[in-house]
XYZ file of C-alpha atoms in Angstrom:
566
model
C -21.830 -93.069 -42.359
C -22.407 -90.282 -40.185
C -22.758 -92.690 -37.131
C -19.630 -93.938 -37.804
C -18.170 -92.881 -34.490
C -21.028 -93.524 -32.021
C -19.540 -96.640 -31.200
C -16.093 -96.274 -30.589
C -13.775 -98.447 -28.501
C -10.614 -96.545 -27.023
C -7.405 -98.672 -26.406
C -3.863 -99.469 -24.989
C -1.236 -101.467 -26.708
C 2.532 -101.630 -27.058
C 2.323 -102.847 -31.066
C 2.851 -100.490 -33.401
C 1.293 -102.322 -36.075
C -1.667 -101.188 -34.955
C -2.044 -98.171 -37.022
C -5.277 -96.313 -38.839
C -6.853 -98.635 -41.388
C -5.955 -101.744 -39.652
C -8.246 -104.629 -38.950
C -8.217 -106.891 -35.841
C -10.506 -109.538 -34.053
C -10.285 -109.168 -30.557
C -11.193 -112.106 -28.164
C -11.419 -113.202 -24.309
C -12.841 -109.823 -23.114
C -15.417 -110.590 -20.481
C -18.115 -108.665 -22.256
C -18.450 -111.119 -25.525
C -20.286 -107.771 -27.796
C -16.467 -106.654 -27.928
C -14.967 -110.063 -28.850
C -15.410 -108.664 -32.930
C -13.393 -107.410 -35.628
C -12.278 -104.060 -34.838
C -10.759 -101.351 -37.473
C -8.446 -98.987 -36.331
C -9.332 -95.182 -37.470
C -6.296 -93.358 -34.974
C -3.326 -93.799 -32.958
C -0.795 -92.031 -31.537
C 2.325 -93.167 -30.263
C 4.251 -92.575 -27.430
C 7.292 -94.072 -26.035
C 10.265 -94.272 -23.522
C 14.116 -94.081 -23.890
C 15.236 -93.822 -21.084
C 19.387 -95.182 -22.211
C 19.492 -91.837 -24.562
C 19.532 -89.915 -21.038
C 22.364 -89.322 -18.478
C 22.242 -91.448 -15.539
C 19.128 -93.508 -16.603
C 20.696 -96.456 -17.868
C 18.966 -98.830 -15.231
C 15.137 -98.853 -17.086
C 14.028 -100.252 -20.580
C 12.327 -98.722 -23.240
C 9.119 -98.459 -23.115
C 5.935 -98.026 -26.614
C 2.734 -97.327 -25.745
C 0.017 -96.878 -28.383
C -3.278 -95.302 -27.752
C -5.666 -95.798 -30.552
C -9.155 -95.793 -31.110
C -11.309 -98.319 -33.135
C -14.832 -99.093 -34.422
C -16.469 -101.680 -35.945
C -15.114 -103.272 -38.489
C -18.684 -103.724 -40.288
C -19.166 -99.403 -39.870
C -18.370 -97.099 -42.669
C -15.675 -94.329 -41.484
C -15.021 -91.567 -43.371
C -12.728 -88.847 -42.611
C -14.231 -85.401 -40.939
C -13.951 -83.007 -43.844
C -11.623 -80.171 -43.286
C -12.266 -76.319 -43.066
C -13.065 -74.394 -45.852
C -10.488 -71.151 -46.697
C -12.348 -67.983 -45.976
C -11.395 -64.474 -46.998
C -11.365 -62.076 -44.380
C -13.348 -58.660 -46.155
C -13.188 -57.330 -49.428
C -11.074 -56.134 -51.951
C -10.295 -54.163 -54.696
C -9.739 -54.986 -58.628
C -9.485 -53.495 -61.907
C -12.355 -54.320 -64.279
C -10.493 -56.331 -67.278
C -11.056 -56.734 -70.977
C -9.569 -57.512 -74.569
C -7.357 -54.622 -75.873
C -9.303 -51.023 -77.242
C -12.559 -52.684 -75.812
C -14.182 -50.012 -72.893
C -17.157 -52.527 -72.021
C -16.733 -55.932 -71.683
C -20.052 -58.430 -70.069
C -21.685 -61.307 -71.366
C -25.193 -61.150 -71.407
C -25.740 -61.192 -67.848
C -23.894 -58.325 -67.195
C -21.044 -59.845 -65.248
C -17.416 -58.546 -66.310
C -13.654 -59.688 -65.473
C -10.809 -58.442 -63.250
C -7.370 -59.222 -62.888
C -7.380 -62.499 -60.082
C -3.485 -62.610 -59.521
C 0.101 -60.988 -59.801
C 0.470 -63.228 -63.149
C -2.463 -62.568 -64.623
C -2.293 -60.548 -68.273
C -4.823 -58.090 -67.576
C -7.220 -59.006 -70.735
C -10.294 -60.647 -71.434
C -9.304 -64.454 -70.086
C -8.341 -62.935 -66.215
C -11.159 -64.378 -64.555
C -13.962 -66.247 -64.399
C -17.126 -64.345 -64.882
C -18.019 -62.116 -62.220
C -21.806 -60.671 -60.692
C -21.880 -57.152 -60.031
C -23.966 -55.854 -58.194
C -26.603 -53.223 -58.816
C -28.859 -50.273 -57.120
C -31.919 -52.142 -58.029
C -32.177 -55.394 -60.341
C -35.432 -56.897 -60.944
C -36.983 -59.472 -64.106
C -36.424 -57.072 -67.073
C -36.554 -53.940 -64.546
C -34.168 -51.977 -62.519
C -30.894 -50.577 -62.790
C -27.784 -51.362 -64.868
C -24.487 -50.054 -65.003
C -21.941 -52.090 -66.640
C -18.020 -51.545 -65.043
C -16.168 -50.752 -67.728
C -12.450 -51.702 -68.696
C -9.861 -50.092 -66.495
C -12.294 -49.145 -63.545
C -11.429 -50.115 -59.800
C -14.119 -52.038 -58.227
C -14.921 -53.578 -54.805
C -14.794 -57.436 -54.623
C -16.190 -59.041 -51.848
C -16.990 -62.353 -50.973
C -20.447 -64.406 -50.610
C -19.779 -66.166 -46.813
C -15.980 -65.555 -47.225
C -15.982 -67.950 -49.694
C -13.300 -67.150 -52.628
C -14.697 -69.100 -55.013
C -18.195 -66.609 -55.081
C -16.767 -63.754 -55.895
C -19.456 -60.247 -56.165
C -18.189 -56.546 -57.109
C -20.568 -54.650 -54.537
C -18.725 -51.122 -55.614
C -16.584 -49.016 -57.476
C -14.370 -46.201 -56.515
C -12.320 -43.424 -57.820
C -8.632 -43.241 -57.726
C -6.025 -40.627 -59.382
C -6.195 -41.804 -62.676
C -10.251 -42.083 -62.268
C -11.642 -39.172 -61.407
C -15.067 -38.073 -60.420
C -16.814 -35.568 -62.577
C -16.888 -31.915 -61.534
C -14.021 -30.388 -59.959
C -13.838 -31.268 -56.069
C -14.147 -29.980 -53.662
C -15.326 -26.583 -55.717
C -18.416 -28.866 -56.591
C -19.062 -30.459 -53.640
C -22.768 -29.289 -53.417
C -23.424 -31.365 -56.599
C -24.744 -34.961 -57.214
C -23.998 -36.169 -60.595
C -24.766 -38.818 -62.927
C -22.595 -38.691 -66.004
C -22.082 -41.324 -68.346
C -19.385 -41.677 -71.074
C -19.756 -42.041 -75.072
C -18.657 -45.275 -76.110
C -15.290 -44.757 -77.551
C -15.579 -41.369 -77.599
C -15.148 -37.525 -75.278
C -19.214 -37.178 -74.912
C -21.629 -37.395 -72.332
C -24.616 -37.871 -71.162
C -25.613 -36.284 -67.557
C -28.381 -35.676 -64.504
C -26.516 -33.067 -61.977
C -28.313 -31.662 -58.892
C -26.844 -28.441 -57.636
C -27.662 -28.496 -53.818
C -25.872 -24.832 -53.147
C -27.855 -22.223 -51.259
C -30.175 -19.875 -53.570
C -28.720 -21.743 -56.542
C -30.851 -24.525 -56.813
C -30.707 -26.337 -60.213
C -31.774 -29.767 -62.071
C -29.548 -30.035 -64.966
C -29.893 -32.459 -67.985
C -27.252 -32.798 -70.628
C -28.211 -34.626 -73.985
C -25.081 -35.206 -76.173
C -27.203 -36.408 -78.954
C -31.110 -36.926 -79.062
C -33.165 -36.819 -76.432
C -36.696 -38.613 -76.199
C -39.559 -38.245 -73.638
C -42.867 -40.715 -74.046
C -45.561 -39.972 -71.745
C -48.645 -42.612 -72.565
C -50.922 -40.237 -70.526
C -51.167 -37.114 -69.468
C -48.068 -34.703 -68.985
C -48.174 -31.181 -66.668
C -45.312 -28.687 -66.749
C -45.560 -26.201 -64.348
C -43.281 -22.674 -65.049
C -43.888 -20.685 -61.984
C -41.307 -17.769 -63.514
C -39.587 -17.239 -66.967
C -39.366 -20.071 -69.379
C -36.801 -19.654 -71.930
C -36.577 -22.248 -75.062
C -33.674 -21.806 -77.810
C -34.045 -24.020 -80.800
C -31.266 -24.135 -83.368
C -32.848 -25.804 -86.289
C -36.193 -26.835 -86.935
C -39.135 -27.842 -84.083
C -41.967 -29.609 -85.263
C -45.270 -29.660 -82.959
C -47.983 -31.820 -83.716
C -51.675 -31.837 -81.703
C -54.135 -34.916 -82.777
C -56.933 -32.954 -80.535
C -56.962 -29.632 -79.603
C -55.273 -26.847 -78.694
C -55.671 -23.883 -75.772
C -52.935 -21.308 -75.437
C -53.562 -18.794 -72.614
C -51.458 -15.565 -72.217
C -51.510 -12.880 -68.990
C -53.725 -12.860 -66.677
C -54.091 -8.509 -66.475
C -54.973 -5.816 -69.035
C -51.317 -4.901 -68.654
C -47.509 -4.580 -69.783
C -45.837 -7.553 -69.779
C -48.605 -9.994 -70.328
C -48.285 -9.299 -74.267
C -47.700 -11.947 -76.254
C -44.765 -11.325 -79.428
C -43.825 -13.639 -82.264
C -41.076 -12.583 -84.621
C -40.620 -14.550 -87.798
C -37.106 -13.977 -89.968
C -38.737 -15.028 -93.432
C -42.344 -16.673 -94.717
C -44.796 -17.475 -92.153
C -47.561 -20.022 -93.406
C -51.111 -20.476 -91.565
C -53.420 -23.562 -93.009
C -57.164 -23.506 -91.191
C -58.904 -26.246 -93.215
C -62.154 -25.260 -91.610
C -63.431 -21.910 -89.872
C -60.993 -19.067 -88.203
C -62.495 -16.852 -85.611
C -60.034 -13.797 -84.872
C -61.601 -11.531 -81.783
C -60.020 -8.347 -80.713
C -61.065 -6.184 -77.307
C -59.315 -3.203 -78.375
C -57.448 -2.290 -80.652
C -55.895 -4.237 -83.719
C -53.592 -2.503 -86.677
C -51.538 -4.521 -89.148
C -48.370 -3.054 -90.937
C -47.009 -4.655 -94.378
C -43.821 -2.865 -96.308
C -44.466 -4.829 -99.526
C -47.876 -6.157 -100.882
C -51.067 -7.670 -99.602
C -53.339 -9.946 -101.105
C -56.620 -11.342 -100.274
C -58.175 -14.185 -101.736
C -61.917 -15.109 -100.920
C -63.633 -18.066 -102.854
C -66.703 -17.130 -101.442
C -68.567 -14.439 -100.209
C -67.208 -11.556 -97.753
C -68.620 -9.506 -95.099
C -67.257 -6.449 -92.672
C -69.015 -4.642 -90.654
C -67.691 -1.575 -88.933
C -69.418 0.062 -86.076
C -67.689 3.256 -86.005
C -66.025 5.340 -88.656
C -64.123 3.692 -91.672
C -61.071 5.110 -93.387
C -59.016 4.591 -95.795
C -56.144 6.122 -97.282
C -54.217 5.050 -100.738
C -51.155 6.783 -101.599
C -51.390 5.372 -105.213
C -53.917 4.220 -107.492
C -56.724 3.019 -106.576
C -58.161 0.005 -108.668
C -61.701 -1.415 -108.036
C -62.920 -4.323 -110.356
C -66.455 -6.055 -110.133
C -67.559 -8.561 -112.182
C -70.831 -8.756 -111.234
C -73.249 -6.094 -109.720
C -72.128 -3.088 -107.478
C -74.794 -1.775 -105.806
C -73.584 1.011 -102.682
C -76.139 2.348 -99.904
C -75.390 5.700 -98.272
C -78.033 6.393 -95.419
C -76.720 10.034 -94.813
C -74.235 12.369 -97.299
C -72.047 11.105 -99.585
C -69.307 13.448 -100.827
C -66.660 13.229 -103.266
C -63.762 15.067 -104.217
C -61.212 14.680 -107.203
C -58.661 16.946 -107.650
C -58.134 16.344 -111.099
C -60.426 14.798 -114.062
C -63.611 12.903 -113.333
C -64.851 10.509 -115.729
C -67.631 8.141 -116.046
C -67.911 6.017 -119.261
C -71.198 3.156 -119.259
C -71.764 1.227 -122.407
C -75.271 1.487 -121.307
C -77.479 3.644 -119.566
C -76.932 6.311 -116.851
C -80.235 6.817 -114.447
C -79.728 9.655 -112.160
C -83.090 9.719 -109.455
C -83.165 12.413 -106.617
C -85.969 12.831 -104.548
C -84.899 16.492 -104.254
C -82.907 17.869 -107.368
C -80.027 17.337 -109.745
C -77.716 20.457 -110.121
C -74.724 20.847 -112.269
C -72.778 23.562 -111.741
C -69.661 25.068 -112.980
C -68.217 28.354 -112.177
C -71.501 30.766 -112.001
C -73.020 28.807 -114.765
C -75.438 26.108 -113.247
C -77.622 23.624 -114.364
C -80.901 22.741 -111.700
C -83.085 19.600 -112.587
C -86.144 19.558 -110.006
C -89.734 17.925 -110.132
C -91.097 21.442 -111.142
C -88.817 21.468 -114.701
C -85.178 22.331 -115.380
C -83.584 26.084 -115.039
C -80.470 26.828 -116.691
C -78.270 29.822 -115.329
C -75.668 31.360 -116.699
C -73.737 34.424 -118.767
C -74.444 32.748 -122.172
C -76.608 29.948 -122.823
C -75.589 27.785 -126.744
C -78.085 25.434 -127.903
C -76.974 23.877 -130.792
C -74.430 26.583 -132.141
C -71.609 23.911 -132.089
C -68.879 22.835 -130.141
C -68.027 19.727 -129.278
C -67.320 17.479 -126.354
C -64.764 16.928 -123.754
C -62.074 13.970 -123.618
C -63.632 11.537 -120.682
C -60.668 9.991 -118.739
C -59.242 6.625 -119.645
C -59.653 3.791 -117.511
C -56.809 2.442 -115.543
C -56.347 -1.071 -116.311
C -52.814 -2.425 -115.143
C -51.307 -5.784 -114.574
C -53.934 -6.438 -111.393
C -56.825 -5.812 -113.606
C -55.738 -7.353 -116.313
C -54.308 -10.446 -114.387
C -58.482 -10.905 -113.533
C -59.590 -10.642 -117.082
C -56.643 -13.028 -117.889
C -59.033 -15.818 -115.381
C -61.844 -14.740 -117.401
C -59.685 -15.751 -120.882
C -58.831 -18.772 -119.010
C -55.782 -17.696 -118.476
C -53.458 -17.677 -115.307
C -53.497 -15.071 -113.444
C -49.416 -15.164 -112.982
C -49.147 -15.580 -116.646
C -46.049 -14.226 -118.901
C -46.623 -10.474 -119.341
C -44.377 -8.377 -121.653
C -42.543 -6.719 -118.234
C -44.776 -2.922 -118.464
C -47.785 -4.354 -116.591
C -49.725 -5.852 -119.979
C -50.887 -9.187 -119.992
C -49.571 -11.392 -123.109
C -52.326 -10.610 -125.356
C -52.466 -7.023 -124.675
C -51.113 -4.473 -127.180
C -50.943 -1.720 -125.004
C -52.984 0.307 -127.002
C -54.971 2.826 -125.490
C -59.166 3.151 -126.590
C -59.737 5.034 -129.692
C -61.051 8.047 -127.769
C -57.875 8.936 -125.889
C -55.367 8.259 -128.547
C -55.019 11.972 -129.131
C -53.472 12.585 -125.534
C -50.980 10.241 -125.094
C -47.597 10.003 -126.773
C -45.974 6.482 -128.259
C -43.222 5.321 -129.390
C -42.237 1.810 -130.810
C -38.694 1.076 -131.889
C -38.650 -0.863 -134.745
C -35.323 -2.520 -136.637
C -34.874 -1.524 -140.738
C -36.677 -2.991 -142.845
C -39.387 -5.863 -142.403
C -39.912 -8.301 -139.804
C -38.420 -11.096 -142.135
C -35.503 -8.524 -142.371
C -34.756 -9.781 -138.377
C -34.234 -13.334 -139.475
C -30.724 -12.458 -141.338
C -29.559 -11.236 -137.892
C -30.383 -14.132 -135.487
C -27.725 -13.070 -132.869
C -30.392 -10.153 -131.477
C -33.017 -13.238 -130.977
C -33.212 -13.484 -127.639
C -31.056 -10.331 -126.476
C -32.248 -8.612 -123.430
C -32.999 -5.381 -123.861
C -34.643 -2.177 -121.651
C -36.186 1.238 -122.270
C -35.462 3.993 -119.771
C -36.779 7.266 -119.975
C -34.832 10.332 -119.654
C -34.567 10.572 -115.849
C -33.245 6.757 -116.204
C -35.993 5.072 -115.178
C -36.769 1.651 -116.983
C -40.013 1.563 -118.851
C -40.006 -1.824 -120.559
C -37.347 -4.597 -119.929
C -37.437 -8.712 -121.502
C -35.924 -10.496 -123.910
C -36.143 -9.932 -128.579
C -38.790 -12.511 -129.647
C -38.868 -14.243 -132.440
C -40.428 -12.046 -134.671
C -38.074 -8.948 -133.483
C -40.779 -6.561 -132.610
C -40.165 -4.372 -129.396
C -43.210 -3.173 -127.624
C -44.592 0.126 -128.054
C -44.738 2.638 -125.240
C -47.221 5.441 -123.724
C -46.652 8.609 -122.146
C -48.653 10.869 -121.115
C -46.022 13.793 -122.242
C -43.185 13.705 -124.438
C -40.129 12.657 -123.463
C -36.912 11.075 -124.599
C -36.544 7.469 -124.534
C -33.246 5.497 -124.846
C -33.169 1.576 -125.651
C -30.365 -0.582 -124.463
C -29.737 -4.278 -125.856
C -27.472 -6.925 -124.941
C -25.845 -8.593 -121.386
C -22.917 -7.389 -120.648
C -22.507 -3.678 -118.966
C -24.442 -0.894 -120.700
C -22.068 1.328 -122.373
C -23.578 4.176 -123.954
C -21.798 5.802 -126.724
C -23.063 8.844 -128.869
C -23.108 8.602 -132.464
C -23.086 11.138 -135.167
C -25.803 10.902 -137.414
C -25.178 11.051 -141.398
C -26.921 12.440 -144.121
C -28.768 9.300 -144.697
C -30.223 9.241 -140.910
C -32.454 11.646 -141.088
C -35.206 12.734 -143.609
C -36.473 16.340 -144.492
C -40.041 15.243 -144.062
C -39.830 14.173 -140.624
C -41.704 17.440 -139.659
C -44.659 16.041 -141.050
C -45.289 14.036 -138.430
C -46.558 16.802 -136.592
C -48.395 18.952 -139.216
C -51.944 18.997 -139.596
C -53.530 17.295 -142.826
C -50.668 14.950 -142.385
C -50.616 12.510 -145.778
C -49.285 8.669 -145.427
C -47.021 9.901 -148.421
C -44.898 11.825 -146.471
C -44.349 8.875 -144.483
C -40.257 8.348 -144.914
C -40.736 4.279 -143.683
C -43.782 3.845 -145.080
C -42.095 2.320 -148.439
C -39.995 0.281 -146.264
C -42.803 -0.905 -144.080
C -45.716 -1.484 -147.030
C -44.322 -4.795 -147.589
C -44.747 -6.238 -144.079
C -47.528 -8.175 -143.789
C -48.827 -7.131 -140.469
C -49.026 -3.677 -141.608
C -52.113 -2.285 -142.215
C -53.723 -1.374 -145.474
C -53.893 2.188 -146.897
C -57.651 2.722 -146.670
C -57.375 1.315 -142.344
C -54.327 4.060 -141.830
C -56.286 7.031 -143.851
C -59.348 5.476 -142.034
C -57.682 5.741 -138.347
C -56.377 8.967 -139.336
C -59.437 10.944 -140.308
C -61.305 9.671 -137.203
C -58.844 11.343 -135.058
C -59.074 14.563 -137.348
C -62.718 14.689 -136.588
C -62.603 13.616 -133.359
């Protein structure tokens, strides 16, 4: 078929039948290869007139038709025509069904509008490529037009029916981001929440001395590095977190801070509430110079086993309050030079067993000019008057201290914990508050107690449960909690006498001052502080004699001639 025209006979005639498609067998030609059938693939005709002209009436008309022919045993086909071409690119509006922003298939191709009657929606075209930055298998770059942007359509060979968007563009009703040409040192990369006023963006500011990388998140933003990552800060690096931040090291950890013993290469962490430190195995702290540590409220220290600290230089300490000191097992303290001590007030030493005192030197005792020396050479005794046993009788040792810290540790011994339910005066639950035997007669008490017996309470079940406090007379509260049960209040020591006022129930204290009648008070309240004072004279003890938890006669007149002798 493509041959069809190598042989190809050209020809004369004056018979228009002879027209493309026509077959004819040609004979008597001198050369007897072209006596064949022919078939006639052209003509063209062209004849003479000459009667339709003025003044040529003496010449006939004339047809002459010049054709060409093949073999009629050859295939012809027609030369196929030109394809259209289209002459450079051009521009079109990214299509799609209506309140849709992206429309693709999986490919990533999209639609645009293809004609002056085309609806503008997702049936416009015919799926069209767009080109990218950088496309590889499952690697590159992708950015999908979306609905309503102008691209660039060009052409693959000029051919319209391979269509390619190779760019987009901005118009007046698509504008870049930033505001040109104020930001016309800037190269930007913004992209646009789906169906919604966010962003994400990558900006470059390119302006002299103002240099900057920015990266806007509108939502999360993650980072994976499968290796190693280096950050280098060569100035200040500022972090602001507004919620929580989380940091979590499978290995190890180095933090390095300043490089001079100097201002500014301090290190300062402020915390707003609770800080919490967990070291499941050892902590070493090490300090050049100096270290000091400041706490407004409490401190506690908890060591399961032993302790240690060692201080080179001098050691001092300073407590404003009390000072409480509890050792369960053995105490044993080492003083190569002096030791000293000074108490401004009482000193006293009670041991339930033995006291050894061993100098090397001697043992004196001295009070005002009176002294008492104990050397290896026997004991002298100085003084104005010297009593061997002509009486007297000895002094009150101090008490010791035992508040809610110590008695928090005997609680652990009791099996008990240590943040137990106390009565709200520093005493553990099982602690009466009463003071040892031998310093009874210094303090002062006082228990308030409701009429009658403690069975008495049960007929008035709406105090069960009141709150109640005890202030002393400069306001301060004493004892606070709740009425048990059995309606007892706690007692309470002073050291002096004072006036105590107790305040039940929960709404706003209201005091009110109430006369007292006859029946309030009894002549033989001054017996209370009489000597050779008689259980008798007792005003409540007939109302009291029937509890059960009070004590017998013989135990009060007991307790009471032990403090007369004492």
């Amino acid at each position: 078929g493509w041959r069809h025209d190598t042989e190809t006979a050209t020809c004369i005639s004056n018979s228009p039948e002879l027209c493309p498609g026509k077959r004819f067998t040609l004979t008597g030609h001198p050369s007897e290869t072209l006596n064949r059938e022919w078939q006639v693939v052209s003509s063209v005709l062209a004849g003479d007139q000459p009667q339709a002209l003025h003044g040529s009436g003496g010449q006939g008309t004339t047809l002459d038709n010049h054709f060409e022919a093949i073999p009629a045993d050859r295939t012809w086909r027609v030369p196929p025509q030109p394809k259209p071409s289209v002459d450079g690119p051009q521009s079109a509006i990214v299509t799609g069904p209506a309140g849709e922003e992206i429309f693709c298939d999986e490919h990533g191709r999209v639609r645009f509008h293809w004609d002056r009657y085309c609806p503008g929606n997702e049936d416009s075209s015919c799926w069209v490529r767009v080109s990218q930055a950088w496309a590889g298998a499952g690697f590159g770059n992708l950015a999908i037009p979306r609905v309503g942007q102008e691209v660039i359509v060009d052409f693959l060979n000029g051919d319209p029916d391979q269509p390619i968007i190779m760019g987009r563009t901005y118009h007046q009703d698509n504008r870049s981001p930033g505001s040109l040409p104020g930001t016309k040192t800037q190269m930007t990369i913004r992209s646009k929440t789906y169906k919604g006023s966010g962003f994400n963006e990558l900006r470059f500011e390119d302006a002299t001395d103002q240099e900057q990388v920015y990266i806007h998140a509108q939502k999360d933003m993650d980072t994976e590095v499968l290796n190693d990552r280096s950050t280098k800060v060569r100035h200040d690096h500022t972090e602001s977190i507004g919620n929580n931040q989380k940091i979590t090291v499978t290995t190890g950890q180095t933090v390095s801070i300043g490089t001079k013993k100097e201002g500014g290469h301090d290190q300062s962490i402020t915390v707003a509430n609770d800080r919490r430190i967990t070291v499941r195995h050892d902590q070493t702290l090490k300090v050049t110079n100096d270290r000091m540590a400041s706490i407004s409220h409490d401190d506690g220290l908890y060591v399961a086993n032993d302790r240690k600290v060692t201080v080179e230089g001098k050691q001092e300490h300073t407590t404003t309050g009390d000072h409480i000191s509890l050792v369960k097992g053995t105490h044993s303290l080492e003083v190569k030079g002096d030791l000293a001590r000074k108490v401004s007030g009482v000193l006293g030493i009670k041991v339930r067993n033995e006291i050894v005192l061993e100098s090397g030197g001697k043992i004196t005792l001295k009070v005002g000019s009176s002294f008492v020396v104990i050397h290896a050479g026997g004991v002298d005794i100085v003084g104005p008057k010297i009593n061997l046993n002509s009486g007297g009788s000895p002094g009150t040792p101090v008490g010791t201290l035992l508040p809610g810290v110590l008695e928090a540790l005997m609680d652990e011994d009791n099996g008990q914990a240590s943040g137990g339910e106390g009565t709200g005066d520093g005493r553990g639950p099982d602690d009466s508050g009463e003071p040892d035997d031998e310093n009874k007669a210094n303090l002062q008490s006082l228990r308030f107690a409701f009429p009658g017996a403690d069975s008495s309470v049960k007929t008035m079940s709406w105090l069960i449960g009141q709150p109640y406090k005890i202030s002393d007379s400069k306001g301060n509260v004493l004892v606070s909690g709740t009425i048990e049960q059995s309606g007892r209040l706690p007692r309470v020591m002073l050291d002096e006498p004072d006036e105590l006022t107790l305040m039940m129930g929960s709404e706003e204290w209201e005091v009110e001052d109430l006369a007292l009648g006859n029946d309030d008070t009894s002549s033989d309240d001054a017996a209370y502080d009489d000597e050779g004072y008689d259980l008798v004279n007792d005003p409540y003890y007939g109302k009291l004699e029937q509890d059960e938890q009070w004590p017998s006669d013989a135990d009060i007149n007991e307790l009471l001639n032990n403090y007369a002798e004492g």
